[in-house]
mmCIF file of C-alpha atoms in Angstrom:
data_model
loop_
_atom_site.group_PDB
_atom_site.id
_atom_site.type_symbol
_atom_site.label_atom_id
_atom_site.label_comp_id
_atom_site.label_asym_id
_atom_site.label_seq_id
_atom_site.Cartn_x
_atom_site.Cartn_y
_atom_site.Cartn_z
ATOM 1 C CA MET A 37 -31.315 8.546 2.199
ATOM 2 C CA GLY A 38 -29.165 5.397 2.415
ATOM 3 C CA GLU A 39 -25.412 5.389 2.607
ATOM 4 C CA THR A 40 -23.646 5.149 -0.746
ATOM 5 C CA LEU A 41 -21.017 2.466 -1.119
ATOM 6 C CA TYR A 42 -18.187 4.933 -1.637
ATOM 7 C CA SER A 43 -19.012 7.215 1.285
ATOM 8 C CA ASP A 44 -16.431 5.499 3.506
ATOM 9 C CA VAL A 45 -12.757 4.855 3.065
ATOM 10 C CA ILE A 46 -12.135 1.241 2.048
ATOM 11 C CA TYR A 47 -9.122 -0.287 3.789
ATOM 12 C CA VAL A 48 -7.114 -2.857 1.846
ATOM 13 C CA ALA A 49 -4.697 -5.072 3.776
ATOM 14 C CA VAL A 50 -1.642 -5.698 1.614
ATOM 15 C CA ASN A 51 1.463 -7.851 1.903
ATOM 16 C CA GLN A 52 5.022 -6.534 1.744
ATOM 17 C CA CYS A 53 5.396 -8.792 -1.309
ATOM 18 C CA VAL A 54 3.538 -6.822 -3.997
ATOM 19 C CA PRO A 55 2.758 -9.784 -6.327
ATOM 20 C CA GLU A 56 1.015 -11.514 -3.400
ATOM 21 C CA SER A 57 -1.577 -8.742 -2.902
ATOM 22 C CA GLU A 58 -1.660 -6.989 -6.290
ATOM 23 C CA LEU A 59 -4.558 -9.055 -7.650
ATOM 24 C CA ASN A 60 -6.582 -8.468 -4.485
ATOM 25 C CA LEU A 61 -6.031 -4.726 -4.789
ATOM 26 C CA LEU A 62 -7.031 -4.792 -8.464
ATOM 27 C CA TRP A 63 -10.198 -6.707 -7.520
ATOM 28 C CA THR A 64 -11.017 -3.951 -5.032
ATOM 29 C CA LEU A 65 -10.463 -1.173 -7.554
ATOM 30 C CA LYS A 66 -12.483 -2.851 -10.298
ATOM 31 C CA THR A 67 -15.316 -4.372 -8.249
ATOM 32 C CA LEU A 68 -16.070 -1.823 -5.524
ATOM 33 C CA ARG A 69 -16.962 1.787 -6.208
ATOM 34 C CA VAL A 70 -13.753 3.081 -4.717
ATOM 35 C CA LYS A 71 -13.601 6.809 -4.105
ATOM 36 C CA LYS A 72 -11.017 6.769 -1.320
ATOM 37 C CA LEU A 73 -8.992 3.908 0.058
ATOM 38 C CA CYS A 74 -6.267 3.269 2.580
ATOM 39 C CA LEU A 75 -3.514 0.714 2.089
ATOM 40 C CA LEU A 76 -2.951 -1.166 5.346
ATOM 41 C CA GLN A 77 0.160 -3.154 6.124
ATOM 42 C CA VAL A 78 1.382 -4.784 9.339
ATOM 43 C CA LEU A 79 5.154 -4.883 9.721
ATOM 44 C CA ILE A 80 6.437 -7.690 11.921
ATOM 45 C CA PRO A 81 9.450 -6.124 13.662
ATOM 46 C CA PHE A 82 12.852 -7.753 13.450
ATOM 47 C CA SER A 83 13.614 -9.074 16.922
ATOM 48 C CA PRO A 84 16.775 -11.208 16.986
ATOM 49 C CA ASN A 85 17.743 -13.666 19.671
ATOM 50 C CA PRO A 86 20.097 -12.029 22.205
ATOM 51 C CA SER A 87 22.708 -14.658 21.378
ATOM 52 C CA CYS A 88 22.700 -13.877 17.650
ATOM 53 C CA GLY A 89 25.890 -11.833 17.924
ATOM 54 C CA LEU A 90 24.566 -8.799 16.065
ATOM 55 C CA SER A 91 25.499 -5.362 17.353
ATOM 56 C CA LYS A 92 22.880 -2.709 18.107
ATOM 57 C CA SER A 93 23.869 -0.793 14.985
ATOM 58 C CA GLU A 94 23.499 -3.923 12.831
ATOM 59 C CA ILE A 95 20.070 -4.648 14.301
ATOM 60 C CA LYS A 96 19.021 -1.038 13.730
ATOM 61 C CA ALA A 97 20.226 -1.229 10.117
ATOM 62 C CA ILE A 98 18.111 -4.349 9.511
ATOM 63 C CA GLN A 99 15.054 -2.745 11.116
ATOM 64 C CA ASP A 100 15.495 0.413 9.037
ATOM 65 C CA SER A 101 15.856 -1.696 5.889
ATOM 66 C CA GLU A 102 12.644 -3.589 6.643
ATOM 67 C CA LEU A 103 10.794 -0.341 7.299
ATOM 68 C CA LYS A 104 12.024 1.085 3.977
ATOM 69 C CA THR A 105 10.971 -2.107 2.170
ATOM 70 C CA SER A 106 7.464 -1.806 3.619
ATOM 71 C CA TYR A 107 7.112 1.823 2.569
ATOM 72 C CA ASP A 108 8.504 1.048 -0.894
ATOM 73 C CA SER A 109 5.886 -1.670 -1.338
ATOM 74 C CA LEU A 110 3.108 0.665 -0.192
ATOM 75 C CA TYR A 111 4.221 3.278 -2.725
ATOM 76 C CA LYS A 112 4.114 0.593 -5.446
ATOM 77 C CA TYR A 113 0.553 -0.275 -4.438
ATOM 78 C CA ARG A 114 -0.293 3.428 -4.567
ATOM 79 C CA ASP A 115 1.087 3.566 -8.110
ATOM 80 C CA ILE A 116 -1.195 0.671 -9.046
ATOM 81 C CA CYS A 117 -4.158 2.669 -7.737
ATOM 82 C CA SER A 118 -3.071 5.693 -9.768
ATOM 83 C CA ASN A 119 -2.769 3.564 -12.899
ATOM 84 C CA GLU A 120 -6.362 2.420 -12.335
ATOM 85 C CA GLY A 121 -7.599 6.016 -12.199
ATOM 86 C CA VAL A 122 -7.646 6.710 -8.456
ATOM 87 C CA ASN A 123 -6.269 10.126 -7.547
ATOM 88 C CA GLU A 124 -3.052 9.755 -5.564
ATOM 89 C CA LYS A 125 -4.304 12.156 -2.877
ATOM 90 C CA ASP A 126 -7.233 9.793 -2.274
ATOM 91 C CA VAL A 127 -4.956 6.875 -1.420
ATOM 92 C CA GLY A 128 -3.874 6.788 2.208
ATOM 93 C CA ILE A 129 -1.205 4.617 3.818
ATOM 94 C CA SER A 130 -1.349 3.002 7.262
ATOM 95 C CA LEU A 131 1.731 1.061 8.363
ATOM 96 C CA VAL A 132 1.582 -0.464 11.840
ATOM 97 C CA SER A 133 4.007 -2.690 13.677
ATOM 98 C CA GLY A 134 3.137 -5.854 15.596
ATOM 99 C CA TYR A 135 3.921 -9.520 16.039
ATOM 100 C CA ASP A 136 0.448 -10.858 15.176
ATOM 101 C CA VAL A 137 -1.026 -9.560 11.912
ATOM 102 C CA GLY A 138 -4.600 -10.625 12.661
ATOM 103 C CA GLU A 139 -4.617 -9.049 16.100
ATOM 104 C CA GLU A 140 -3.148 -5.805 14.785
ATOM 105 C CA ILE A 141 -5.784 -5.561 12.042
ATOM 106 C CA VAL A 142 -8.619 -6.125 14.523
ATOM 107 C CA LYS A 143 -7.067 -3.569 16.857
ATOM 108 C CA LEU A 144 -6.919 -1.042 14.014
ATOM 109 C CA ILE A 145 -10.555 -1.732 13.051
ATOM 110 C CA ASN A 146 -11.647 -1.028 16.615
ATOM 111 C CA GLN A 147 -9.463 2.014 17.131
ATOM 112 C CA ASN A 148 -10.171 3.701 13.806
ATOM 113 C CA ASN A 149 -13.828 2.807 13.263
ATOM 114 C CA ILE A 150 -13.080 0.954 10.021
ATOM 115 C CA LYS A 151 -16.311 -0.048 8.314
ATOM 116 C CA LYS A 152 -15.014 -1.656 5.103
ATOM 117 C CA LEU A 153 -11.990 -3.912 4.736
ATOM 118 C CA VAL A 154 -10.550 -6.081 1.977
ATOM 119 C CA MET A 155 -7.946 -8.692 2.905
ATOM 120 C CA GLY A 156 -6.502 -11.954 1.672
ATOM 121 C CA ALA A 157 -8.256 -15.246 2.445
ATOM 122 C CA ALA A 158 -5.133 -17.304 1.743
ATOM 123 C CA ALA A 159 -1.798 -17.111 -0.060
ATOM 124 C CA ASN A 160 -2.197 -17.162 -3.853
ATOM 125 C CA PRO A 161 -0.714 -20.682 -4.335
ATOM 126 C CA HIS A 162 -3.471 -22.064 -2.085
ATOM 127 C CA TYR A 163 -6.292 -20.865 -4.339
ATOM 128 C CA SER A 164 -8.826 -23.407 -5.571
ATOM 129 C CA ARG A 165 -12.429 -23.203 -6.726
ATOM 130 C CA GLY A 166 -14.900 -23.461 -3.865
ATOM 131 C CA MET A 167 -12.187 -22.874 -1.278
ATOM 132 C CA SER A 168 -12.791 -21.337 2.122
ATOM 133 C CA ILE A 169 -10.573 -19.118 4.254
ATOM 134 C CA THR A 170 -7.335 -20.920 5.107
ATOM 135 C CA SER A 171 -5.237 -18.016 6.390
ATOM 136 C CA ARG A 172 -5.005 -18.038 10.178
ATOM 137 C CA LYS A 173 -4.898 -14.231 10.340
ATOM 138 C CA ALA A 174 -7.907 -13.916 8.016
ATOM 139 C CA GLU A 175 -9.875 -16.392 10.110
ATOM 140 C CA TYR A 176 -8.943 -14.456 13.254
ATOM 141 C CA VAL A 177 -10.130 -11.185 11.721
ATOM 142 C CA SER A 178 -13.362 -12.797 10.515
ATOM 143 C CA GLN A 179 -14.119 -14.048 14.036
ATOM 144 C CA HIS A 180 -12.956 -11.084 16.111
ATOM 145 C CA ALA A 181 -13.558 -7.942 14.035
ATOM 146 C CA PRO A 182 -16.567 -5.868 15.203
ATOM 147 C CA THR A 183 -19.797 -6.545 13.361
ATOM 148 C CA ARG A 184 -19.986 -2.984 12.042
ATOM 149 C CA CYS A 185 -17.090 -3.777 9.662
ATOM 150 C CA LYS A 186 -17.903 -5.384 6.314
ATOM 151 C CA ILE A 187 -15.035 -7.575 5.109
ATOM 152 C CA TRP A 188 -14.301 -9.026 1.692
ATOM 153 C CA PHE A 189 -11.869 -11.972 1.744
ATOM 154 C CA ILE A 190 -10.015 -12.398 -1.548
ATOM 155 C CA CYS A 191 -7.538 -14.909 -2.939
ATOM 156 C CA LYS A 192 -5.713 -14.506 -6.244
ATOM 157 C CA GLY A 193 -8.144 -11.782 -7.272
ATOM 158 C CA LYS A 194 -11.239 -13.928 -6.587
ATOM 159 C CA LEU A 195 -13.887 -13.288 -3.936
ATOM 160 C CA ILE A 196 -13.864 -16.145 -1.410
ATOM 161 C CA LYS A 197 -16.161 -14.861 1.317
ATOM 162 C CA THR A 198 -18.017 -11.712 2.316
ATOM 163 C CA ARG A 199 -18.701 -10.973 5.948
ATOM 164 C CA GLU A 200 -21.503 -8.424 6.029
ATOM 165 C CA GLY A 201 -21.267 -5.451 8.374
ATOM 166 C CA SER A 202 -24.056 -3.914 10.408
ATOM 167 C CA PHE A 203 -22.801 -0.305 10.020
ATOM 168 C CA ASP A 204 -24.323 0.341 13.434
ATOM 169 C CA LEU A 205 -22.336 3.259 14.836
ATOM 170 C CA GLY A 206 -24.214 4.473 17.864
ATOM 171 C CA SER A 207 -22.815 6.940 20.363
ATOM 172 C CA ASP A 208 -21.602 4.097 22.595
ATOM 173 C CA SER A 209 -19.398 2.790 19.787
ATOM 174 C CA LEU A 210 -17.957 6.201 19.156
ATOM 175 C CA LYS A 211 -17.138 6.664 22.819
ATOM 176 C CA LYS A 212 -15.057 3.506 22.745
ATOM 177 C CA LEU A 213 -12.837 4.703 19.917
ATOM 178 C CA GLY A 214 -9.201 5.058 20.855
ATOM 179 C CA THR A 215 -6.427 7.130 19.366
ATOM 180 C CA PRO A 216 -4.905 5.946 16.066
ATOM 181 C CA THR A 217 -2.054 3.463 15.875
ATOM 182 C CA GLN A 218 0.899 4.884 14.005
ATOM 183 C CA ASN A 219 4.570 4.039 13.843
ATOM 184 C CA PRO A 220 6.394 6.176 14.721
ATOM 185 C CA ASN A 221 4.285 8.371 17.039
ATOM 186 C CA THR A 222 2.076 10.921 15.329
ATOM 187 C CA GLY A 223 3.321 13.949 17.241
ATOM 188 C CA ASN A 224 4.651 15.410 20.433
ATOM 189 C CA ASN A 225 2.719 16.641 23.436
ATOM 190 C CA PRO A 226 0.582 19.699 22.733
ATOM 191 C CA ASP A 227 0.574 22.711 25.013
ATOM 192 C CA LYS A 228 -1.734 22.283 27.981
ATOM 193 C CA ASP A 229 -3.361 25.713 27.700
ATOM 194 C CA HIS A 230 -5.796 25.096 24.810
ATOM 195 C CA SER A 231 -8.984 26.808 25.946
ATOM 196 C CA VAL A 232 -11.981 24.554 26.400
ATOM 197 C CA ASN A 233 -15.482 25.483 27.491
ATOM 198 C CA ASN A 234 -15.678 22.335 29.595
ATOM 199 C CA GLU A 235 -12.465 21.664 31.518
ATOM 200 C CA SER A 236 -13.210 17.971 32.140
ATOM 201 C CA ASP A 237 -10.815 15.335 30.817
ATOM 202 C CA ALA A 238 -13.510 14.084 28.433
ATOM 203 C CA ASP A 239 -13.381 17.377 26.533
ATOM 204 C CA CYS A 240 -9.597 17.468 26.125
ATOM 205 C CA ALA A 241 -8.639 16.503 22.584
ATOM 206 C CA PRO A 242 -6.180 13.577 22.358
ATOM 207 C CA GLU A 243 -2.621 14.813 21.898
ATOM 208 C CA ASP A 244 -2.237 12.994 18.557
ATOM 209 C CA TYR A 245 -4.893 15.284 17.061
ATOM 210 C CA PHE A 246 -2.580 18.326 17.262
ATOM 211 C CA CYS A 247 -0.104 19.385 14.585
ATOM 212 C CA PRO A 248 3.467 19.289 15.965
ATOM 213 C CA ILE A 249 4.240 22.523 14.104
ATOM 214 C CA SER A 250 1.307 24.793 14.986
ATOM 215 C CA LYS A 251 0.058 22.964 18.110
ATOM 216 C CA ASP A 252 -3.476 23.377 16.694
ATOM 217 C CA ILE A 253 -5.917 20.531 16.120
ATOM 218 C CA MET A 254 -5.578 19.197 12.575
ATOM 219 C CA ARG A 255 -8.285 19.156 9.907
ATOM 220 C CA ASP A 256 -6.264 17.818 6.959
ATOM 221 C CA PRO A 257 -3.514 15.599 8.435
ATOM 222 C CA LEU A 258 -0.690 14.413 6.164
ATOM 223 C CA VAL A 259 2.100 11.944 6.883
ATOM 224 C CA ALA A 260 5.599 13.114 5.901
ATOM 225 C CA ALA A 261 8.685 11.032 5.139
ATOM 226 C CA ASP A 262 9.709 11.122 8.812
ATOM 227 C CA GLY A 263 6.578 9.139 9.737
ATOM 228 C CA PHE A 264 5.017 12.023 11.686
ATOM 229 C CA THR A 265 1.634 13.564 10.886
ATOM 230 C CA TYR A 266 1.204 17.308 10.287
ATOM 231 C CA GLU A 267 -1.540 19.718 9.256
ATOM 232 C CA ALA A 268 -1.403 19.997 5.454
ATOM 233 C CA LYS A 269 -0.870 23.751 5.189
ATOM 234 C CA ASN A 270 1.848 23.719 7.838
ATOM 235 C CA ILE A 271 3.999 20.916 6.449
ATOM 236 C CA ARG A 272 3.573 22.195 2.887
ATOM 237 C CA TYR A 273 4.740 25.642 3.949
ATOM 238 C CA TRP A 274 7.671 24.042 5.771
ATOM 239 C CA LEU A 275 8.731 22.266 2.583
ATOM 240 C CA ASN A 276 7.945 25.142 0.207
ATOM 241 C CA VAL A 277 10.252 27.551 2.020
ATOM 242 C CA GLY A 278 13.171 25.220 1.349
ATOM 243 C CA ASN A 279 13.383 22.971 4.411
ATOM 244 C CA ASN A 280 14.518 19.417 3.700
ATOM 245 C CA THR A 281 14.608 18.179 7.282
ATOM 246 C CA SER A 282 11.996 16.802 9.677
ATOM 247 C CA PRO A 283 10.266 19.477 11.810
ATOM 248 C CA GLN A 284 10.272 16.932 14.632
ATOM 249 C CA THR A 285 13.714 15.335 14.599
ATOM 250 C CA GLY A 286 15.826 17.615 12.411
ATOM 251 C CA ALA A 287 16.934 14.602 10.345
ATOM 252 C CA ARG A 288 17.065 14.927 6.566
ATOM 253 C CA LEU A 289 13.839 13.822 4.868
ATOM 254 C CA ALA A 290 14.225 10.908 2.455
ATOM 255 C CA HIS A 291 11.651 12.471 0.108
ATOM 256 C CA ARG A 292 9.038 15.243 -0.042
ATOM 257 C CA ASP A 293 5.979 13.028 -0.568
ATOM 258 C CA LEU A 294 2.977 13.639 1.694
ATOM 259 C CA THR A 295 0.345 10.972 2.292
ATOM 260 C CA PRO A 296 -3.208 11.648 3.582
ATOM 261 C CA ASN A 297 -3.863 10.188 7.022
ATOM 262 C CA TYR A 298 -7.530 9.270 6.550
ATOM 263 C CA THR A 299 -7.598 7.272 9.768
ATOM 264 C CA LEU A 300 -6.625 10.246 11.892
ATOM 265 C CA ARG A 301 -8.808 12.691 9.960
ATOM 266 C CA SER A 302 -11.866 10.495 10.507
ATOM 267 C CA LEU A 303 -11.154 10.255 14.221
ATOM 268 C CA ILE A 304 -10.692 14.020 14.522
ATOM 269 C CA MET A 305 -13.926 14.758 12.664
ATOM 270 C CA ASP A 306 -15.846 12.308 14.859
ATOM 271 C CA TRP A 307 -14.333 13.819 17.993
ATOM 272 C CA LEU A 308 -15.188 17.378 16.942
ATOM 273 C CA GLN A 309 -18.778 16.389 16.149
ATOM 274 C CA HIS A 310 -19.170 15.062 19.682
ATOM 275 C CA HIS A 311 -17.446 18.101 21.225
ATOM 276 C CA PRO A 312 -19.102 21.050 19.419
ATOM 277 C CA ASN A 313 -18.078 23.507 22.144
ATOM 278 C CA TYR A 314 -14.405 22.682 21.890
ATOM 279 C CA LYS A 315 -12.219 25.731 21.276
ATOM 280 C CA HIS A 316 -8.614 25.699 20.122
#
């Protein structure tokens, strides 16, 4: 049987400015048969000139403020999805940091085996009938993203261009998959004594696949307010017994919300399928 349209997570690249990407997200929700989606945002880090006169604490405060603004915008997009009938637990969030948005999106497509992506073709004020892609980052993604990824380019809630994907995921493609990009890091180093039938490096699960709490490979990874990813049952137990701090850093958690990490879950499932003898 053929693959149904909603069998894969649809990634939607969104801007930190919600009004800029809201119509594109609504187009996705109303046009595609969305069952699960992941909101993708690239945060360009604040990097001041050394002669700016700002202290390290002032720079850190600005960086923290920008990070909070990005997460706040992603939560607003998630609320839009909920208002359109998508279950909140089926809306993932992927926030990555980099200086070139187009390059970071292509990198994420390659690393996380993304097969369906929606992104802006241009800023909303540039919309006109019969227009083509004018965004430099969109053009870069269109030219450099792997052919397996189908991409819809949208402007002001209107479809501008569709780049069809081949959906050809042979074993060679899977072997090239890297570990997920996440900011901050998804976890600390796991113990080295996980038993494996084959002791070769190829059969050692990547360290990001392990829950920082249990040190076991995750099956249902969730991102907490500290930015780290944990196995669902472990982080929920941590919170349910009254903890309000990060299991990793000990810092107080800003909130108790948990967000599915579909990117990491997909990578783990693919890895386990290709390592059926793996024991943990």
